[in-house]
mmCIF file with all atom_site columns, C-alpha atoms in Angstrom:
data_model
loop_
_atom_site.group_PDB
_atom_site.id
_atom_site.type_symbol
_atom_site.label_atom_id
_atom_site.label_alt_id
_atom_site.label_comp_id
_atom_site.label_asym_id
_atom_site.label_entity_id
_atom_site.label_seq_id
_atom_site.pdbx_PDB_ins_code
_atom_site.Cartn_x
_atom_site.Cartn_y
_atom_site.Cartn_z
_atom_site.occupancy
_atom_site.B_iso_or_equiv
_atom_site.pdbx_formal_charge
_atom_site.auth_seq_id
_atom_site.auth_comp_id
_atom_site.auth_asym_id
_atom_site.auth_atom_id
_atom_site.pdbx_PDB_model_num
ATOM 1   C CA . UNK A 1 1   ? 207.578 170.442 201.522 1.00 58.00 ? 1   UNK A CA 1
ATOM 2   C CA . UNK A 1 2   ? 209.213 172.397 199.551 1.00 68.00 ? 2   UNK A CA 1
ATOM 3   C CA . UNK A 1 3   ? 210.153 169.216 197.087 1.00 76.00 ? 3   UNK A CA 1
ATOM 4   C CA . UNK A 1 4   ? 206.463 169.176 196.562 1.00 77.00 ? 4   UNK A CA 1
ATOM 5   C CA . UNK A 1 5   ? 206.245 172.370 195.509 1.00 70.00 ? 5   UNK A CA 1
ATOM 6   C CA . UNK A 1 6   ? 209.554 172.320 193.156 1.00 74.00 ? 6   UNK A CA 1
ATOM 7   C CA . UNK A 1 7   ? 207.927 169.143 191.684 1.00 74.00 ? 7   UNK A CA 1
ATOM 8   C CA . UNK A 1 8   ? 204.203 170.993 191.273 1.00 70.00 ? 8   UNK A CA 1
ATOM 9   C CA . UNK A 1 9   ? 206.058 173.829 189.645 1.00 67.00 ? 9   UNK A CA 1
ATOM 10  C CA . UNK A 1 10  ? 208.431 171.619 187.101 1.00 67.00 ? 10  UNK A CA 1
ATOM 11  C CA . UNK A 1 11  ? 205.569 170.039 185.911 1.00 65.00 ? 11  UNK A CA 1
ATOM 12  C CA . UNK A 1 12  ? 203.511 172.805 185.437 1.00 64.00 ? 12  UNK A CA 1
ATOM 13  C CA . UNK A 1 13  ? 205.458 175.994 184.005 1.00 60.00 ? 13  UNK A CA 1
ATOM 14  C CA . UNK A 1 14  ? 206.032 175.465 180.616 1.00 59.00 ? 14  UNK A CA 1
ATOM 15  C CA . UNK A 1 15  ? 204.042 172.025 179.988 1.00 62.00 ? 15  UNK A CA 1
ATOM 16  C CA . UNK A 1 16  ? 200.454 171.805 179.480 1.00 62.00 ? 16  UNK A CA 1
ATOM 17  C CA . UNK A 1 17  ? 200.121 168.157 180.044 1.00 61.00 ? 17  UNK A CA 1
ATOM 18  C CA . UNK A 1 18  ? 202.570 167.750 182.879 1.00 63.00 ? 18  UNK A CA 1
ATOM 19  C CA . UNK A 1 19  ? 204.961 166.060 180.600 1.00 68.00 ? 19  UNK A CA 1
ATOM 20  C CA . UNK A 1 20  ? 206.102 167.420 177.179 1.00 70.00 ? 20  UNK A CA 1
ATOM 21  C CA . UNK A 1 21  ? 203.945 165.975 174.514 1.00 70.00 ? 21  UNK A CA 1
ATOM 22  C CA . UNK A 1 22  ? 205.416 166.059 171.110 1.00 74.00 ? 22  UNK A CA 1
ATOM 23  C CA . UNK A 1 23  ? 203.343 166.044 167.836 1.00 76.00 ? 23  UNK A CA 1
ATOM 24  C CA . UNK A 1 24  ? 203.592 163.058 165.419 1.00 84.00 ? 24  UNK A CA 1
ATOM 25  C CA . UNK A 1 25  ? 206.354 164.537 163.699 1.00 85.00 ? 25  UNK A CA 1
ATOM 26  C CA . UNK A 1 26  ? 208.467 164.995 166.950 1.00 81.00 ? 26  UNK A CA 1
ATOM 27  C CA . UNK A 1 27  ? 207.696 168.916 167.206 1.00 83.00 ? 27  UNK A CA 1
ATOM 28  C CA . UNK A 1 28  ? 206.487 170.638 170.331 1.00 79.00 ? 28  UNK A CA 1
ATOM 29  C CA . UNK A 1 29  ? 202.723 170.975 170.321 1.00 76.00 ? 29  UNK A CA 1
ATOM 30  C CA . UNK A 1 30  ? 200.601 174.290 169.690 1.00 79.00 ? 30  UNK A CA 1
ATOM 31  C CA . UNK A 1 31  ? 199.102 173.688 173.327 1.00 77.00 ? 31  UNK A CA 1
ATOM 32  C CA . UNK A 1 32  ? 202.601 173.308 174.809 1.00 78.00 ? 32  UNK A CA 1
ATOM 33  C CA . UNK A 1 33  ? 203.969 176.420 173.032 1.00 80.00 ? 33  UNK A CA 1
ATOM 34  C CA . UNK A 1 34  ? 200.792 178.147 174.467 1.00 81.00 ? 34  UNK A CA 1
ATOM 35  C CA . UNK A 1 35  ? 201.814 177.056 177.677 1.00 79.00 ? 35  UNK A CA 1
ATOM 36  C CA . UNK A 1 36  ? 205.647 178.384 177.208 1.00 78.00 ? 36  UNK A CA 1
ATOM 37  C CA . UNK A 1 37  ? 204.376 181.507 176.042 1.00 82.00 ? 37  UNK A CA 1
ATOM 38  C CA . UNK A 1 38  ? 201.730 181.743 179.097 1.00 80.00 ? 38  UNK A CA 1
ATOM 39  C CA . UNK A 1 39  ? 204.675 180.848 181.734 1.00 75.00 ? 39  UNK A CA 1
ATOM 40  C CA . UNK A 1 40  ? 207.113 183.623 180.271 1.00 76.00 ? 40  UNK A CA 1
ATOM 41  C CA . UNK A 1 41  ? 204.519 185.952 179.983 1.00 78.00 ? 41  UNK A CA 1
ATOM 42  C CA . UNK A 1 42  ? 203.538 185.443 183.900 1.00 72.00 ? 42  UNK A CA 1
ATOM 43  C CA . UNK A 1 43  ? 206.870 185.449 185.042 1.00 69.00 ? 43  UNK A CA 1
ATOM 44  C CA . UNK A 1 44  ? 207.673 188.877 183.478 1.00 70.00 ? 44  UNK A CA 1
ATOM 45  C CA . UNK A 1 45  ? 204.213 190.512 184.734 1.00 67.00 ? 45  UNK A CA 1
ATOM 46  C CA . UNK A 1 46  ? 204.874 189.264 188.318 1.00 65.00 ? 46  UNK A CA 1
ATOM 47  C CA . UNK A 1 47  ? 205.734 192.280 190.419 1.00 67.00 ? 47  UNK A CA 1
ATOM 48  C CA . UNK A 1 48  ? 205.879 192.036 194.219 1.00 67.00 ? 48  UNK A CA 1
ATOM 49  C CA . UNK A 1 49  ? 205.123 195.303 195.763 1.00 71.00 ? 49  UNK A CA 1
ATOM 50  C CA . UNK A 1 50  ? 205.158 196.741 199.408 1.00 74.00 ? 50  UNK A CA 1
ATOM 51  C CA . UNK A 1 51  ? 201.664 195.653 199.743 1.00 72.00 ? 51  UNK A CA 1
ATOM 52  C CA . UNK A 1 52  ? 201.962 192.096 198.569 1.00 75.00 ? 52  UNK A CA 1
ATOM 53  C CA . UNK A 1 53  ? 205.330 192.161 201.223 1.00 77.00 ? 53  UNK A CA 1
ATOM 54  C CA . UNK A 1 54  ? 203.406 193.284 204.165 1.00 79.00 ? 54  UNK A CA 1
ATOM 55  C CA . UNK A 1 55  ? 200.370 191.224 203.027 1.00 80.00 ? 55  UNK A CA 1
ATOM 56  C CA . UNK A 1 56  ? 202.583 188.074 203.342 1.00 78.00 ? 56  UNK A CA 1
ATOM 57  C CA . UNK A 1 57  ? 204.152 189.311 206.685 1.00 80.00 ? 57  UNK A CA 1
ATOM 58  C CA . UNK A 1 58  ? 200.823 188.750 208.183 1.00 80.00 ? 58  UNK A CA 1
ATOM 59  C CA . UNK A 1 59  ? 199.444 190.439 211.073 1.00 81.00 ? 59  UNK A CA 1
ATOM 60  C CA . UNK A 1 60  ? 201.367 192.419 213.685 1.00 80.00 ? 60  UNK A CA 1
ATOM 61  C CA . UNK A 1 61  ? 200.135 192.327 217.443 1.00 84.00 ? 61  UNK A CA 1
ATOM 62  C CA . UNK A 1 62  ? 199.615 195.927 218.765 1.00 85.00 ? 62  UNK A CA 1
ATOM 63  C CA . UNK A 1 63  ? 201.604 196.886 221.761 1.00 84.00 ? 63  UNK A CA 1
ATOM 64  C CA . UNK A 1 64  ? 200.180 199.466 224.007 1.00 82.00 ? 64  UNK A CA 1
ATOM 65  C CA . UNK A 1 65  ? 202.532 202.374 224.402 1.00 76.00 ? 65  UNK A CA 1
ATOM 66  C CA . UNK A 1 66  ? 203.537 203.671 227.740 1.00 71.00 ? 66  UNK A CA 1
ATOM 67  C CA . UNK A 1 67  ? 202.331 206.820 229.159 1.00 68.00 ? 67  UNK A CA 1
ATOM 68  C CA . UNK A 1 68  ? 205.732 208.249 229.160 1.00 65.00 ? 68  UNK A CA 1
ATOM 69  C CA . UNK A 1 69  ? 205.966 208.316 225.666 1.00 56.00 ? 69  UNK A CA 1
ATOM 70  C CA . UNK A 1 70  ? 202.804 209.965 224.773 1.00 57.00 ? 70  UNK A CA 1
ATOM 71  C CA . UNK A 1 71  ? 203.535 212.903 227.223 1.00 60.00 ? 71  UNK A CA 1
ATOM 72  C CA . UNK A 1 72  ? 206.422 213.829 224.574 1.00 62.00 ? 72  UNK A CA 1
ATOM 73  C CA . UNK A 1 73  ? 204.057 215.016 222.208 1.00 67.00 ? 73  UNK A CA 1
ATOM 74  C CA . UNK A 1 74  ? 201.869 217.720 223.887 1.00 76.00 ? 74  UNK A CA 1
ATOM 75  C CA . UNK A 1 75  ? 200.058 220.351 222.441 1.00 84.00 ? 75  UNK A CA 1
ATOM 76  C CA . UNK A 1 76  ? 201.240 224.036 223.554 1.00 85.00 ? 76  UNK A CA 1
ATOM 77  C CA . UNK A 1 77  ? 198.080 225.773 223.154 1.00 88.00 ? 77  UNK A CA 1
ATOM 78  C CA . UNK A 1 78  ? 196.290 222.953 225.449 1.00 87.00 ? 78  UNK A CA 1
ATOM 79  C CA . UNK A 1 79  ? 198.954 223.633 227.788 1.00 87.00 ? 79  UNK A CA 1
ATOM 80  C CA . UNK A 1 80  ? 198.419 227.234 227.889 1.00 88.00 ? 80  UNK A CA 1
ATOM 81  C CA . UNK A 1 81  ? 194.690 226.571 228.211 1.00 88.00 ? 81  UNK A CA 1
ATOM 82  C CA . UNK A 1 82  ? 195.095 224.444 231.178 1.00 88.00 ? 82  UNK A CA 1
ATOM 83  C CA . UNK A 1 83  ? 197.270 227.357 232.900 1.00 86.00 ? 83  UNK A CA 1
ATOM 84  C CA . UNK A 1 84  ? 194.437 229.619 232.382 1.00 85.00 ? 84  UNK A CA 1
ATOM 85  C CA . UNK A 1 85  ? 191.940 227.320 233.724 1.00 86.00 ? 85  UNK A CA 1
ATOM 86  C CA . UNK A 1 86  ? 193.908 226.526 236.770 1.00 86.00 ? 86  UNK A CA 1
ATOM 87  C CA . UNK A 1 87  ? 194.484 230.000 237.555 1.00 75.00 ? 87  UNK A CA 1
ATOM 88  C CA . UNK A 1 88  ? 190.740 231.131 236.925 1.00 78.00 ? 88  UNK A CA 1
ATOM 89  C CA . UNK A 1 89  ? 189.498 228.670 239.618 1.00 76.00 ? 89  UNK A CA 1
ATOM 90  C CA . UNK A 1 90  ? 192.443 229.124 242.305 1.00 77.00 ? 90  UNK A CA 1
ATOM 91  C CA . UNK A 1 91  ? 192.659 233.077 241.756 1.00 70.00 ? 91  UNK A CA 1
ATOM 92  C CA . UNK A 1 92  ? 189.776 234.287 240.197 1.00 67.00 ? 92  UNK A CA 1
ATOM 93  C CA . UNK A 1 93  ? 190.329 238.134 240.518 1.00 66.00 ? 93  UNK A CA 1
ATOM 94  C CA . UNK A 1 94  ? 193.669 237.632 238.740 1.00 62.00 ? 94  UNK A CA 1
ATOM 95  C CA . UNK A 1 95  ? 192.227 235.384 236.166 1.00 53.00 ? 95  UNK A CA 1
ATOM 96  C CA . UNK A 1 96  ? 191.414 238.230 233.730 1.00 57.00 ? 96  UNK A CA 1
ATOM 97  C CA . UNK A 1 97  ? 194.976 240.073 233.753 1.00 58.00 ? 97  UNK A CA 1
ATOM 98  C CA . UNK A 1 98  ? 196.365 236.700 233.239 1.00 53.00 ? 98  UNK A CA 1
ATOM 99  C CA . UNK A 1 99  ? 194.553 235.613 230.031 1.00 54.00 ? 99  UNK A CA 1
ATOM 100 C CA . UNK A 1 100 ? 196.818 237.577 227.766 1.00 54.00 ? 100 UNK A CA 1
ATOM 101 C CA . UNK A 1 101 ? 200.143 237.244 229.631 1.00 54.00 ? 101 UNK A CA 1
ATOM 102 C CA . UNK A 1 102 ? 200.408 233.606 229.718 1.00 49.00 ? 102 UNK A CA 1
#
């Protein structure tokens, strides 16, 4: 497969007709000169950025995270509210006094 790609690149980069075609005087034709300039410009303008590399890498299967990993990032405000809710249900008389102490 790589030999096919190399052959195509060799015949297309700087030659307009696949092979080098000379003028009647033996000089490089204007069409071939344009092809050489275009090939040089394309090589200088080609920039591979992070997006291209990521796109070329292809799809990556998502893996489900374990519940243990998600617990590490708790919300302290939610934890405080959960304690208040628990105390208001289990000890309704003390809930009013605990709302500011917890």
